[in-house]
PDB file of C-alpha atoms in Angstrom:
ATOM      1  CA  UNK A   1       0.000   0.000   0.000  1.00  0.00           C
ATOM      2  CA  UNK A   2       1.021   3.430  -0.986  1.00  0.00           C
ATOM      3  CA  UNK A   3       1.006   6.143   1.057  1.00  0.00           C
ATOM      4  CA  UNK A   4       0.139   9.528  -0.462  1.00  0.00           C
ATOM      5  CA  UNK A   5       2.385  12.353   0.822  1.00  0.00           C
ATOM      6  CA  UNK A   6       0.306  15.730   1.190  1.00  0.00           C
ATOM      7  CA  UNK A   7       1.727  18.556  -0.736  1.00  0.00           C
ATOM      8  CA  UNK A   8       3.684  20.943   1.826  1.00  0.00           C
ATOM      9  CA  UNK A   9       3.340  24.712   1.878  1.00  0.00           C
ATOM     10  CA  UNK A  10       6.209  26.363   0.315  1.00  0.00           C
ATOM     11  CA  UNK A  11       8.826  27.411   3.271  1.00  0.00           C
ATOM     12  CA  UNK A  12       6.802  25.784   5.946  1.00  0.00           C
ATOM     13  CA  UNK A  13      10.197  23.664   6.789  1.00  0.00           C
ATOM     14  CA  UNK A  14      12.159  27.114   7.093  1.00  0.00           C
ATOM     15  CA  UNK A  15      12.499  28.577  10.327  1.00  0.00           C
ATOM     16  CA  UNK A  16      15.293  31.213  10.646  1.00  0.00           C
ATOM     17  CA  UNK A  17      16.130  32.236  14.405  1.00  0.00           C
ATOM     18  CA  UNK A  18      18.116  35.195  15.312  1.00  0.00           C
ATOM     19  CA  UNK A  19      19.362  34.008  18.504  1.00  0.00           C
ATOM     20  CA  UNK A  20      19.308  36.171  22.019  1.00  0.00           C
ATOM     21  CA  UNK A  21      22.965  38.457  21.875  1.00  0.00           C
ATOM     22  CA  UNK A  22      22.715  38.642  18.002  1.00  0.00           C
ATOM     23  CA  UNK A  23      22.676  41.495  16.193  1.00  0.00           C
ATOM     24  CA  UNK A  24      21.689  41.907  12.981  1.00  0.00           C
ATOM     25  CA  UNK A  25      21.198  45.129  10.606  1.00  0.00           C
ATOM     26  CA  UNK A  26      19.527  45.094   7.140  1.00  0.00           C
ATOM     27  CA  UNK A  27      17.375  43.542   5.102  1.00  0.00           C
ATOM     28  CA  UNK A  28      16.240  39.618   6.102  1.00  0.00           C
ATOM     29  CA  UNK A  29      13.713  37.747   4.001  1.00  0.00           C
ATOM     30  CA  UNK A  30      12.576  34.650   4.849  1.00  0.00           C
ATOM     31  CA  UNK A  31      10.021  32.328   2.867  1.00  0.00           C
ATOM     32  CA  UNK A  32       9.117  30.473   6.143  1.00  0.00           C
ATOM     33  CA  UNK A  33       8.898  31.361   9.776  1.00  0.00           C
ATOM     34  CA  UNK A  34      11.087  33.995  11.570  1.00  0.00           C
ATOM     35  CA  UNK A  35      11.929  33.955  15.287  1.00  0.00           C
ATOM     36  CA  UNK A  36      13.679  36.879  16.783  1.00  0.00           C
ATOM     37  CA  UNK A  37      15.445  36.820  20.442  1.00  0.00           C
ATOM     38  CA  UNK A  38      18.001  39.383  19.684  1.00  0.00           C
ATOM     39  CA  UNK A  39      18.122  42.856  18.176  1.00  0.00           C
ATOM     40  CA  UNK A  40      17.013  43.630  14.665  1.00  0.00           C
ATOM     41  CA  UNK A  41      17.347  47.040  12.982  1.00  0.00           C
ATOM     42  CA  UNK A  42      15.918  47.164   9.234  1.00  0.00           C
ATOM     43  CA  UNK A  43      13.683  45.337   7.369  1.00  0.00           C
ATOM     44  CA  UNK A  44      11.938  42.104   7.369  1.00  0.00           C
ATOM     45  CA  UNK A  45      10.080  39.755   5.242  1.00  0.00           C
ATOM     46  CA  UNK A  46       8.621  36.697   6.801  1.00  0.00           C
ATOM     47  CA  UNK A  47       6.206  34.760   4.246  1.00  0.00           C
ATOM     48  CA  UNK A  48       4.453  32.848   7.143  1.00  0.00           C
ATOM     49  CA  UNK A  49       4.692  34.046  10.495  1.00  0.00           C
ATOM     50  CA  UNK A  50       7.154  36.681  12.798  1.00  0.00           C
ATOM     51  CA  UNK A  51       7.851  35.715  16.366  1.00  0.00           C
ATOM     52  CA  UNK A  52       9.904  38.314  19.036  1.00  0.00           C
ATOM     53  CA  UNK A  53      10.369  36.293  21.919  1.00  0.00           C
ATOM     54  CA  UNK A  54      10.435  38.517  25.129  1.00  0.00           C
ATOM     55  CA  UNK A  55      14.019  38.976  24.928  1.00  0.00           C
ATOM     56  CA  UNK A  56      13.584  40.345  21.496  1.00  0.00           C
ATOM     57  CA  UNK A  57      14.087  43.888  20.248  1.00  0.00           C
ATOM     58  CA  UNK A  58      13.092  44.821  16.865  1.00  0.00           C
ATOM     59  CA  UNK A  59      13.257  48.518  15.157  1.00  0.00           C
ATOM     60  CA  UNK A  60      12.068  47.918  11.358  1.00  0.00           C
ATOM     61  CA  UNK A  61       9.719  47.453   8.709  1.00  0.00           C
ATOM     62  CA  UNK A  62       8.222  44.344   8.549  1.00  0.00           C
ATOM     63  CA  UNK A  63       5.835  42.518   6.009  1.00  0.00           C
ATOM     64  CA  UNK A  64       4.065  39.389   7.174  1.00  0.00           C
ATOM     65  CA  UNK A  65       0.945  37.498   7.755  1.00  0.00           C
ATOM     66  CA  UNK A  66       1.319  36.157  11.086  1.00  0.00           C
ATOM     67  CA  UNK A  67       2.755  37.882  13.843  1.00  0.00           C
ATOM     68  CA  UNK A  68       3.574  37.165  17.497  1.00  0.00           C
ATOM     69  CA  UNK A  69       5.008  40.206  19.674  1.00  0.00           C
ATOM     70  CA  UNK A  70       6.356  39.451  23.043  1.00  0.00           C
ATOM     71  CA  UNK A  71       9.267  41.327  23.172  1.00  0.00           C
ATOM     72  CA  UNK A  72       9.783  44.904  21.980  1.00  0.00           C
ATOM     73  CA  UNK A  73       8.789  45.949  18.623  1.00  0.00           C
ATOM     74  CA  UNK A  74       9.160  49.734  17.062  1.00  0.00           C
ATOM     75  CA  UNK A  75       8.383  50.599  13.340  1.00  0.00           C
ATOM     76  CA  UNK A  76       5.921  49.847  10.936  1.00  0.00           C
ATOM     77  CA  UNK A  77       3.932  46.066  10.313  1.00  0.00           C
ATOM     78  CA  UNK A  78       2.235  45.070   7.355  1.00  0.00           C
ATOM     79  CA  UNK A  79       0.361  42.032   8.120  1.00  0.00           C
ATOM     80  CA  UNK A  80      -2.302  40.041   5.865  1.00  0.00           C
ATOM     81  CA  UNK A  81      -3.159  37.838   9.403  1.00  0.00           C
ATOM     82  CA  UNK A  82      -3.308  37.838  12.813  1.00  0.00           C
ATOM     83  CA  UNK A  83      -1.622  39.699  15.530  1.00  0.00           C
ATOM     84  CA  UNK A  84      -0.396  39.157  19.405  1.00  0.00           C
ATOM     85  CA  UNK A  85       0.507  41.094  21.875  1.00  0.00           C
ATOM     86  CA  UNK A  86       1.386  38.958  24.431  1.00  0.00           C
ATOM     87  CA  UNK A  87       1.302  39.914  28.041  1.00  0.00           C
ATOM     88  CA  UNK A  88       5.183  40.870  27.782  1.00  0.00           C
ATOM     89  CA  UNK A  89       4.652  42.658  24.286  1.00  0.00           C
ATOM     90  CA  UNK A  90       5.218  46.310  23.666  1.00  0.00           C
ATOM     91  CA  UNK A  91       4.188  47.507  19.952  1.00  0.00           C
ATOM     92  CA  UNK A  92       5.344  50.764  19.355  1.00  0.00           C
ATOM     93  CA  UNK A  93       4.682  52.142  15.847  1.00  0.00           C
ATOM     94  CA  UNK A  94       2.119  51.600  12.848  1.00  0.00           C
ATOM     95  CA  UNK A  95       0.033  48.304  12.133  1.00  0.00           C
ATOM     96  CA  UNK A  96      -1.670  48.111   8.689  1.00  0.00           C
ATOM     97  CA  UNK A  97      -4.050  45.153   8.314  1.00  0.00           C
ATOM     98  CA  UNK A  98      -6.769  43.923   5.531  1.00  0.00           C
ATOM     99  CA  UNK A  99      -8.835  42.608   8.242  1.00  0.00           C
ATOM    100  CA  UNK A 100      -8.919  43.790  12.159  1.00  0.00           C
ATOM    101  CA  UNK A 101      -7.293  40.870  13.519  1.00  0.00           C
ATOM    102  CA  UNK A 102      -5.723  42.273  16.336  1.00  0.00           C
ATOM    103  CA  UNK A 103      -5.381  40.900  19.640  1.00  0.00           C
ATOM    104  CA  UNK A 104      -3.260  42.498  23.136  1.00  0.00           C
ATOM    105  CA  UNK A 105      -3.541  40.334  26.144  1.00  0.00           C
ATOM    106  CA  UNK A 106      -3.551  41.738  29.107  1.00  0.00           C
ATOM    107  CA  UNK A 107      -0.451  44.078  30.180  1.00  0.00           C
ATOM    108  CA  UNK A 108       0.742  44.233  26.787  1.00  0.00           C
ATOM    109  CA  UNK A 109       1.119  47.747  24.815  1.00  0.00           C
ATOM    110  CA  UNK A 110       0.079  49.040  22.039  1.00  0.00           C
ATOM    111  CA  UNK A 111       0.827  52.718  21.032  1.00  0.00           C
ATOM    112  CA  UNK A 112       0.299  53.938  17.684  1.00  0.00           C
ATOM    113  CA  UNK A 113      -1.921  53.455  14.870  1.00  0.00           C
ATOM    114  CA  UNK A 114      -3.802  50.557  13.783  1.00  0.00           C
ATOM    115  CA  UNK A 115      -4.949  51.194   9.886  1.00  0.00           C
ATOM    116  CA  UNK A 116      -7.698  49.012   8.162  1.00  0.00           C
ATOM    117  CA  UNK A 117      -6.802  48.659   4.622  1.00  0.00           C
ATOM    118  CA  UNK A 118     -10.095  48.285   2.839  1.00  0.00           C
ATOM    119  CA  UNK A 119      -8.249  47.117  -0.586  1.00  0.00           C
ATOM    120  CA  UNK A 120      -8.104  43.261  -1.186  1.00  0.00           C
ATOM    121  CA  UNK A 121      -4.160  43.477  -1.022  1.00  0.00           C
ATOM    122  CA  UNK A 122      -1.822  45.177   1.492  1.00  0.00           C
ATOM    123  CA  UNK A 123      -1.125  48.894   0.180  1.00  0.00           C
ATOM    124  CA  UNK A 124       2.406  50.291  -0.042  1.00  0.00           C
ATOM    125  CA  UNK A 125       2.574  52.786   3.027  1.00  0.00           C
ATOM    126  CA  UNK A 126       2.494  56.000  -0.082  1.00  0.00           C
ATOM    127  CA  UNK A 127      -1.407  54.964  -1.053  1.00  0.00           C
ATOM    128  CA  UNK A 128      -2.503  54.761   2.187  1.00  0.00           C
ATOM    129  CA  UNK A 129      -4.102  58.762   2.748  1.00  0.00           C
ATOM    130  CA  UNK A 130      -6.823  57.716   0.248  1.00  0.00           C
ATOM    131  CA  UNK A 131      -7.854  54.135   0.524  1.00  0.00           C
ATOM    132  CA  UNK A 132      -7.959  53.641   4.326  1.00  0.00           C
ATOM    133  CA  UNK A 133      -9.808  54.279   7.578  1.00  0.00           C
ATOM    134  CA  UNK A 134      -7.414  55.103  10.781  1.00  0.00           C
ATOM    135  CA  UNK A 135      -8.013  54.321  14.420  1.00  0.00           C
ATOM    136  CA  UNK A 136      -5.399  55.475  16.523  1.00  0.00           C
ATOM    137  CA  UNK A 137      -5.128  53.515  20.157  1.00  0.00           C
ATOM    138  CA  UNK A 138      -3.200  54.224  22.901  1.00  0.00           C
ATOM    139  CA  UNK A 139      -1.801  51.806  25.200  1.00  0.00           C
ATOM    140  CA  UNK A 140      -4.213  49.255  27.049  1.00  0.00           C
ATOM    141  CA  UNK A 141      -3.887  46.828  29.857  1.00  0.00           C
ATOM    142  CA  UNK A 142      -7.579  45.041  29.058  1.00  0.00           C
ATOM    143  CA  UNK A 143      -7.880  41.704  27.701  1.00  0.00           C
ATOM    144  CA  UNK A 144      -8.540  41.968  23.917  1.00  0.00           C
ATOM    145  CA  UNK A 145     -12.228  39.998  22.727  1.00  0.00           C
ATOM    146  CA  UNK A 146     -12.668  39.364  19.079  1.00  0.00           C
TER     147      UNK A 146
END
């Protein structure tokens, strides 16, 4: 008997982990899942999912569709999924989504602006004055409720 094999989602194997005391600076794109315990300054592609663990710092641009905050984050997040703030998280900065899929748990921070994108596709941060509503929100130590 043959067993079929199921067909795998392109850089689901890929995990790339910037270990705690590692710094890096510039541009890291990743097709799979990206894990961040150290300090990142730049820019960041991450095809699946981003994860700052609470020893994480990150200061950059980042494009993704899942994305996990625990640590520190400062800059601006495109993201086509979800998004945690942990307990531990602090998200300093701009957060453009398709969807409101936000979530802070409680104790974590978010300070900045959370923009809706009402197009079907993430907009480059230049089109966003005309295709967008804005909501800007403080920080909050309430339990998020979808």
């Amino acid at each position: 008997m043959r067993l079929k094999k199921s067909p795998e989602i392109r850089g689901s194997k890929t995990i790339t982990v910037i270990a705690e005391g590692v710094t890096v600076e510039g541009k890291i794109n990743s097709p799979g899942i990206t894990r961040i315990d150290g300090n990142v300054k730049g820019e960041i592609i991450s095809d699946i999912e981003i994860v700052i663990g609470k020893e994480g710092k990150v200061n950059a641009a980042i494009q993704t569709k899942n994305a996990i905050i625990a640590g520190a984050y400062n800059g601006e997040m495109n993201a086509a999924g979800e998004v945690e703030i942990s307990s531990t998280g602090k998200f300093i900065g701009t957060l453009i989504q398709k969807d409101a899929l936000l979530t802070i748990a409680k104790g974590g921070l978010f300070k900045g602006e959370s923009i809706i994108s009402q197009s079907s596709s993430l907009p480059n941060t230049n089109d966003l004055k005309a295709n967008t509503k804005k909501s800007d929100i403080g920080s909050t130590n309430k339990p998020a409720y979808r």
